[in-house]
Amino acid sequence: MDPAVLVSQVYKRYGNLEALYGIDFSIAKGSFFGLLGPNGAGKSTLINIMAGLVHATSGNIKVVGYDVRKQWRKSRQILGVVPQELAYDPFFSTREMLRLQSGYFGLGKDNYVWVDELLERLGLGDKADENLGNLSGGMKRRVLIAQALVHKPEVLVLDEPTAGVDVELRRVLWEFVRELHKNGHTILLTTHYIEEAESFCDRIAILDNGRLIAHDTTNALLNRYPYRFLRLSVKNYSTQIPEKLLEKVVLNENNELTFRLHREDDNIGDVLDAVQNAGISFTDLRTDEPGLEEVFLALTVKNHD
Ligand code: ADP
């Protein structure tokens, strides 16, 4: 079975800049896949190549077996890309634009029911006859999502869908996207909000400086970070923290001392003994497992030193 997306040896150069350098990965059908990376990592470039908006310098991308360049009609039928900006004619109404978009994919009037359902689901019901030019920024974002879904694409690509979006739209969006995923759609998400990727994505690829630096299941990535955190609520203390302890302290503020402890090399009992021996008494303690944010920072910051 063809994967939903197959990225093979993709290079993209802008002049001397290697925006993408030999990217290889695949996204299985039905996956909720996260593409992460700091600004300028190459995420949008990769998505634009996938959507046929930019051509790779070499290499190729296939969407369910169809080459995005040679078989672009087919691959565009399968992909629904939610871009960050809406390119639209301000004199069309929301419904008219969605119907036109539907026609562009060769779909007839039968699909108008789906257009109206999309309008309802995305809270655009009462904006259906409004000219696009009159919609607020938040409403335009909803139209973008509807536009990408008009032809019920098998693979939905969300490029930073929640950047600058209010809480209500986030909730509507995630509820809808989760439902689409449950119904078998493959989802590719790029986001700056790492917690979103952590809670929704089953697999994650991390790009940095145009290179793929990690590609794994979310759980495996989380397990790669061999540290956890010990947080102690401490009383005011007058003694100096001994050097050996101090090197494990990552935060010391508001009467809370946070230690970063290696899962295997550090023993919490020994650390607590050392704290007490140093004359520091604490009133509460808790341990926190690292999140994807720590893994992401550990992987990407390393490359920028
Ligand atoms: P991301 O989406 O991860 O923030 P981009 O794909 O937008 O990253 O950009 C990757 C790199 O390519 C950046 O250094 C960016 O400045 C550069 N870049 C993107 N588009 C162009 C372009 N049209 N011309 C020249 N450089 C570009």
Short mmCIF file of C-alpha atoms and ligand atoms in Angstrom, two decimals:
data_model
loop_
_atom_site.label_atom_id
_atom_site.label_comp_id
_atom_site.label_asym_id
_atom_site.label_seq_id
_atom_site.Cartn_x
_atom_site.Cartn_y
_atom_site.Cartn_z
CA MET A 1 0.00 0.00 0.00
CA ASP A 2 1.31 3.45 -0.90
CA PRO A 3 1.93 5.72 2.06
CA ALA A 4 -0.19 8.89 2.27
CA VAL A 5 2.93 10.96 1.64
CA LEU A 6 6.36 9.84 0.48
CA VAL A 7 9.15 12.42 0.55
CA SER A 8 12.25 11.19 -1.31
CA GLN A 9 15.59 12.95 -1.33
CA VAL A 10 14.08 16.41 -1.55
CA TYR A 11 16.53 19.27 -2.01
CA LYS A 12 15.54 22.90 -2.40
CA ARG A 13 18.07 25.64 -3.02
CA TYR A 14 17.35 29.37 -3.09
CA GLY A 15 20.57 30.76 -4.53
CA ASN A 16 23.23 29.62 -2.08
CA LEU A 17 20.75 28.75 0.63
CA GLU A 18 19.95 25.07 1.16
CA ALA A 19 16.36 25.43 2.36
CA LEU A 20 15.92 21.63 2.23
CA TYR A 21 18.76 19.16 2.19
CA GLY A 22 18.01 15.57 1.20
CA ILE A 23 14.75 15.11 3.07
CA ASP A 24 13.40 11.55 3.24
CA PHE A 25 10.40 10.35 5.20
CA SER A 26 6.98 8.88 4.71
CA ILE A 27 3.62 9.36 6.36
CA ALA A 28 1.45 6.28 6.72
CA LYS A 29 -2.22 6.45 5.78
CA GLY A 30 -4.36 7.37 8.76
CA SER A 31 -1.50 8.96 10.65
CA PHE A 32 -1.72 12.24 12.56
CA PHE A 33 1.74 13.48 11.69
CA GLY A 34 3.55 16.50 13.11
CA LEU A 35 6.20 18.46 11.22
CA LEU A 36 8.10 20.63 13.67
CA GLY A 37 11.07 22.91 13.47
CA PRO A 38 12.24 26.38 14.43
CA ASN A 39 11.57 29.35 12.18
CA GLY A 40 13.32 29.04 8.85
CA ALA A 41 13.75 25.26 9.22
CA GLY A 42 12.09 24.59 5.86
CA LYS A 43 8.61 23.43 6.89
CA SER A 44 6.66 25.79 4.62
CA THR A 45 9.00 25.10 1.73
CA LEU A 46 8.34 21.37 2.09
CA ILE A 47 4.59 21.89 2.30
CA ASN A 48 4.63 24.22 -0.68
CA ILE A 49 6.49 21.59 -2.71
CA MET A 50 3.89 19.04 -1.62
CA ALA A 51 1.09 21.38 -2.69
CA GLY A 52 2.76 22.00 -6.06
CA LEU A 53 3.30 25.71 -5.35
CA VAL A 54 7.10 25.43 -5.34
CA HIS A 55 9.26 22.96 -7.27
CA ALA A 56 11.98 20.98 -5.56
CA THR A 57 15.49 21.49 -6.94
CA SER A 58 15.73 17.69 -6.96
CA GLY A 59 13.97 14.71 -5.43
CA ASN A 60 10.24 14.21 -5.34
CA ILE A 61 7.13 13.91 -3.22
CA LYS A 62 4.33 11.44 -3.86
CA VAL A 63 0.86 11.73 -2.41
CA VAL A 64 -0.77 8.29 -2.23
CA GLY A 65 1.54 7.20 -5.03
CA TYR A 66 1.01 10.27 -7.26
CA ASP A 67 4.00 12.46 -8.04
CA VAL A 68 3.14 16.03 -7.03
CA ARG A 69 4.84 17.38 -10.13
CA LYS A 70 4.16 14.84 -12.86
CA GLN A 71 0.69 13.84 -11.64
CA TRP A 72 -0.31 17.10 -10.02
CA ARG A 73 -4.00 16.88 -10.92
CA LYS A 74 -4.32 13.63 -9.01
CA SER A 75 -2.16 14.68 -6.08
CA ARG A 76 -4.09 17.94 -5.66
CA GLN A 77 -7.36 16.02 -5.51
CA ILE A 78 -6.02 14.04 -2.60
CA LEU A 79 -4.43 16.92 -0.71
CA GLY A 80 -6.24 19.64 1.17
CA VAL A 81 -3.84 22.36 2.23
CA VAL A 82 -4.82 24.99 4.77
CA PRO A 83 -2.46 27.85 4.02
CA GLN A 84 -1.72 30.72 6.35
CA GLU A 85 -3.11 33.44 4.11
CA LEU A 86 -6.34 33.63 2.20
CA ALA A 87 -6.08 34.59 -1.47
CA TYR A 88 -9.62 35.53 -2.42
CA ASP A 89 -11.86 37.80 -4.39
CA PRO A 90 -13.47 40.08 -1.79
CA PHE A 91 -16.69 40.35 -3.82
CA PHE A 92 -17.57 36.68 -3.58
CA SER A 93 -19.58 35.48 -0.64
CA THR A 94 -18.18 32.69 1.53
CA ARG A 95 -20.62 30.16 0.08
CA GLU A 96 -20.00 31.25 -3.51
CA MET A 97 -16.26 30.94 -3.10
CA LEU A 98 -16.56 27.46 -1.59
CA ARG A 99 -18.90 26.35 -4.39
CA LEU A 100 -16.47 27.68 -6.98
CA GLN A 101 -13.65 25.85 -5.27
CA SER A 102 -15.74 22.70 -5.32
CA GLY A 103 -16.31 23.15 -9.07
CA TYR A 104 -12.59 23.57 -9.57
CA PHE A 105 -12.20 20.02 -8.29
CA GLY A 106 -14.79 18.85 -10.82
CA LEU A 107 -17.48 18.35 -8.18
CA GLY A 108 -21.05 19.16 -9.10
CA LYS A 109 -24.06 20.43 -7.19
CA ASP A 110 -24.19 17.20 -5.18
CA ASN A 111 -21.29 18.58 -3.21
CA TYR A 112 -23.18 21.72 -2.12
CA VAL A 113 -24.61 19.78 0.82
CA TRP A 114 -21.07 19.22 2.04
CA VAL A 115 -20.25 22.91 1.48
CA ASP A 116 -23.17 23.87 3.73
CA GLU A 117 -22.17 21.28 6.30
CA LEU A 118 -18.65 22.71 6.35
CA LEU A 119 -20.03 26.21 6.84
CA GLU A 120 -22.05 25.00 9.81
CA ARG A 121 -19.30 22.92 11.36
CA LEU A 122 -16.84 25.78 11.23
CA GLY A 123 -19.29 28.27 12.69
CA LEU A 124 -19.64 30.12 9.38
CA GLY A 125 -23.35 29.44 8.93
CA ASP A 126 -24.38 33.05 9.48
CA LYS A 127 -21.50 34.33 7.34
CA ALA A 128 -22.35 32.19 4.31
CA ASP A 129 -23.74 35.10 2.28
CA GLU A 130 -21.30 37.68 3.56
CA ASN A 131 -18.68 39.01 1.14
CA LEU A 132 -15.26 37.62 1.99
CA GLY A 133 -13.87 41.15 2.16
CA ASN A 134 -16.10 41.90 5.14
CA LEU A 135 -15.00 38.98 7.31
CA SER A 136 -12.81 39.39 10.39
CA GLY A 137 -9.37 37.76 10.52
CA GLY A 138 -10.68 34.87 12.64
CA MET A 139 -13.55 34.22 10.25
CA LYS A 140 -11.16 34.26 7.28
CA ARG A 141 -9.14 31.53 9.00
CA ARG A 142 -12.28 29.44 9.22
CA VAL A 143 -12.89 30.00 5.50
CA LEU A 144 -9.36 28.79 4.77
CA ILE A 145 -10.06 25.55 6.59
CA ALA A 146 -13.39 25.10 4.79
CA GLN A 147 -11.69 25.79 1.47
CA ALA A 148 -9.11 23.05 2.06
CA LEU A 149 -11.84 20.56 2.94
CA VAL A 150 -14.27 21.29 0.14
CA HIS A 151 -13.28 18.20 -1.88
CA LYS A 152 -13.03 15.90 1.18
CA PRO A 153 -9.29 15.36 0.71
CA GLU A 154 -7.80 12.12 1.92
CA VAL A 155 -4.76 13.99 3.27
CA LEU A 156 -5.24 17.25 5.13
CA VAL A 157 -2.25 19.55 5.56
CA LEU A 158 -2.51 22.18 8.27
CA ASP A 159 0.27 24.76 8.16
CA GLU A 160 0.37 26.59 11.50
CA PRO A 161 -3.42 26.47 11.75
CA THR A 162 -3.63 27.99 15.22
CA ALA A 163 -1.04 30.78 14.95
CA GLY A 164 -2.75 33.91 16.23
CA VAL A 165 -6.12 32.19 16.51
CA ASP A 166 -8.48 32.67 19.46
CA VAL A 167 -9.33 29.93 21.96
CA GLU A 168 -12.81 29.32 20.56
CA LEU A 169 -11.55 28.76 17.02
CA ARG A 170 -8.82 26.47 18.32
CA ARG A 171 -11.44 24.35 20.06
CA VAL A 172 -13.69 24.20 16.96
CA LEU A 173 -10.71 23.42 14.77
CA TRP A 174 -9.28 20.61 16.89
CA GLU A 175 -12.65 19.01 17.45
CA PHE A 176 -13.25 18.95 13.71
CA VAL A 177 -9.74 17.81 12.78
CA ARG A 178 -9.88 14.98 15.34
CA GLU A 179 -13.16 13.83 13.87
CA LEU A 180 -11.71 13.88 10.34
CA HIS A 181 -8.76 11.84 11.61
CA LYS A 182 -11.09 9.35 13.27
CA ASN A 183 -12.91 8.99 9.96
CA GLY A 184 -9.68 7.91 8.28
CA HIS A 185 -8.19 11.14 6.96
CA THR A 186 -4.43 11.50 7.23
CA ILE A 187 -3.41 14.73 8.93
CA LEU A 188 -0.13 16.57 8.50
CA LEU A 189 0.31 19.39 10.98
CA THR A 190 3.01 22.00 11.28
CA THR A 191 2.88 24.06 14.43
CA HIS A 192 4.87 26.27 16.72
CA TYR A 193 2.79 25.04 19.63
CA ILE A 194 4.69 21.94 20.58
CA GLU A 195 2.05 20.93 23.14
CA GLU A 196 -0.43 20.65 20.27
CA ALA A 197 1.84 18.28 18.40
CA GLU A 198 2.46 16.31 21.58
CA SER A 199 -1.21 15.79 22.30
CA PHE A 200 -2.42 15.07 18.76
CA CYS A 201 0.39 13.56 16.71
CA ASP A 202 1.32 9.89 16.68
CA ARG A 203 4.54 10.54 14.74
CA ILE A 204 6.75 13.56 14.49
CA ALA A 205 9.46 14.75 12.13
CA ILE A 206 11.72 17.61 13.18
CA LEU A 207 13.41 19.82 10.61
CA ASP A 208 16.24 22.14 11.45
CA ASN A 209 18.23 24.23 8.98
CA GLY A 210 16.75 22.27 6.09
CA ARG A 211 17.75 18.90 7.54
CA LEU A 212 15.64 16.16 9.05
CA ILE A 213 17.08 15.76 12.55
CA ALA A 214 14.48 13.41 14.03
CA HIS A 215 11.64 11.25 12.80
CA ASP A 216 9.95 8.91 15.20
CA THR A 217 6.80 8.11 17.13
CA THR A 218 5.90 10.79 19.64
CA ASN A 219 6.46 8.35 22.50
CA ALA A 220 9.89 7.29 21.28
CA LEU A 221 10.91 10.94 20.95
CA LEU A 222 9.74 11.64 24.48
CA ASN A 223 11.76 8.72 25.76
CA ARG A 224 14.87 10.04 24.07
CA TYR A 225 15.21 12.76 26.65
CA PRO A 226 16.83 11.01 29.58
CA TYR A 227 15.94 13.60 32.22
CA ARG A 228 13.07 14.39 34.53
CA PHE A 229 12.53 17.27 36.87
CA LEU A 230 12.37 17.34 40.66
CA ARG A 231 10.69 20.41 42.09
CA LEU A 232 11.01 21.27 45.76
CA SER A 233 9.08 23.96 47.61
CA VAL A 234 11.76 25.24 49.95
CA LYS A 235 11.70 27.48 53.03
CA ASN A 236 13.97 30.47 53.07
CA TYR A 237 17.47 29.15 53.62
CA SER A 238 20.70 30.91 54.37
CA THR A 239 23.23 28.30 53.30
CA GLN A 240 24.87 28.09 49.88
CA ILE A 241 23.74 25.25 47.66
CA PRO A 242 26.74 22.88 47.41
CA GLU A 243 28.45 22.79 44.00
CA LYS A 244 27.47 19.18 43.25
CA LEU A 245 23.80 19.99 43.75
CA LEU A 246 23.97 23.37 42.10
CA GLU A 247 24.99 21.85 38.79
CA LYS A 248 21.65 20.02 38.68
CA VAL A 249 19.57 23.12 39.50
CA VAL A 250 17.86 24.53 36.42
CA LEU A 251 15.56 27.01 38.14
CA ASN A 252 15.62 28.70 41.54
CA GLU A 253 12.84 31.18 42.06
CA ASN A 254 9.77 31.89 44.19
CA ASN A 255 10.97 29.45 46.84
CA GLU A 256 10.96 26.64 44.32
CA LEU A 257 14.10 24.75 43.45
CA THR A 258 13.98 22.72 40.24
CA PHE A 259 16.55 20.00 39.61
CA ARG A 260 17.09 18.28 36.29
CA LEU A 261 17.89 14.68 37.05
CA HIS A 262 19.18 11.97 34.77
CA ARG A 263 16.79 9.02 34.75
CA GLU A 264 19.58 6.49 35.33
CA ASP A 265 22.55 8.34 36.76
CA ASP A 266 20.76 10.39 39.40
CA ASN A 267 18.98 8.94 42.38
CA ILE A 268 16.20 11.09 43.83
CA GLY A 269 16.83 9.74 47.37
CA ASP A 270 20.48 10.81 47.19
CA VAL A 271 19.53 14.26 45.93
CA LEU A 272 16.99 14.74 48.73
CA ASP A 273 19.59 13.62 51.32
CA ALA A 274 22.08 16.09 49.89
CA VAL A 275 19.49 18.88 50.05
CA GLN A 276 18.75 18.17 53.70
CA ASN A 277 22.43 17.80 54.57
CA ALA A 278 23.00 21.24 53.06
CA GLY A 279 20.52 22.65 55.60
CA ILE A 280 17.75 23.31 53.08
CA SER A 281 14.35 22.17 54.28
CA PHE A 282 11.45 21.69 51.93
CA THR A 283 7.71 21.54 52.47
CA ASP A 284 6.60 19.84 49.28
CA LEU A 285 8.02 18.00 46.31
CA ARG A 286 6.94 16.75 42.94
CA THR A 287 8.52 15.24 39.87
CA ASP A 288 7.67 16.14 36.28
CA GLU A 289 8.32 14.10 33.18
CA PRO A 290 9.77 16.10 30.30
CA GLY A 291 7.45 17.17 27.50
CA LEU A 292 8.11 17.34 23.80
CA GLU A 293 9.21 20.95 24.27
CA GLU A 294 12.34 19.78 26.14
CA VAL A 295 13.09 17.13 23.54
CA PHE A 296 12.63 19.67 20.77
CA LEU A 297 14.90 22.21 22.44
CA ALA A 298 17.55 19.61 23.24
CA LEU A 299 17.59 18.49 19.60
CA THR A 300 17.44 21.88 17.91
CA VAL A 301 19.47 24.09 20.26
CA LYS A 302 22.35 21.63 20.02
CA ASN A 303 22.58 22.42 16.31
CA HIS A 304 22.78 26.15 16.86
CA ASP A 305 25.67 26.22 19.36
P1 ADP B 1 9.77 27.50 8.05
O1 ADP B 1 8.44 27.31 7.38
O2 ADP B 1 10.26 26.29 8.75
O3 ADP B 1 9.81 28.71 8.93
P2 ADP B 1 10.66 28.20 5.38
O4 ADP B 1 10.39 27.01 4.55
O5 ADP B 1 9.69 29.34 5.29
O6 ADP B 1 10.86 27.77 6.89
O7 ADP B 1 12.09 28.80 5.01
C1 ADP B 1 13.27 27.99 4.94
C2 ADP B 1 14.42 28.85 4.49
O8 ADP B 1 14.25 29.20 3.11
C3 ADP B 1 14.54 30.17 5.23
O9 ADP B 1 15.90 30.47 5.40
C4 ADP B 1 13.86 31.16 4.30
O10 ADP B 1 14.40 32.46 4.48
C5 ADP B 1 14.24 30.61 2.94
N1 ADP B 1 13.24 30.91 1.90
C6 ADP B 1 11.94 30.52 1.90
N2 ADP B 1 11.32 30.93 0.78
C7 ADP B 1 12.24 31.61 0.04
C8 ADP B 1 12.21 32.28 -1.23
N3 ADP B 1 11.11 32.32 -1.97
N4 ADP B 1 13.36 32.84 -1.64
C9 ADP B 1 14.48 32.78 -0.92
N5 ADP B 1 14.58 32.16 0.28
C10 ADP B 1 13.48 31.58 0.76
#
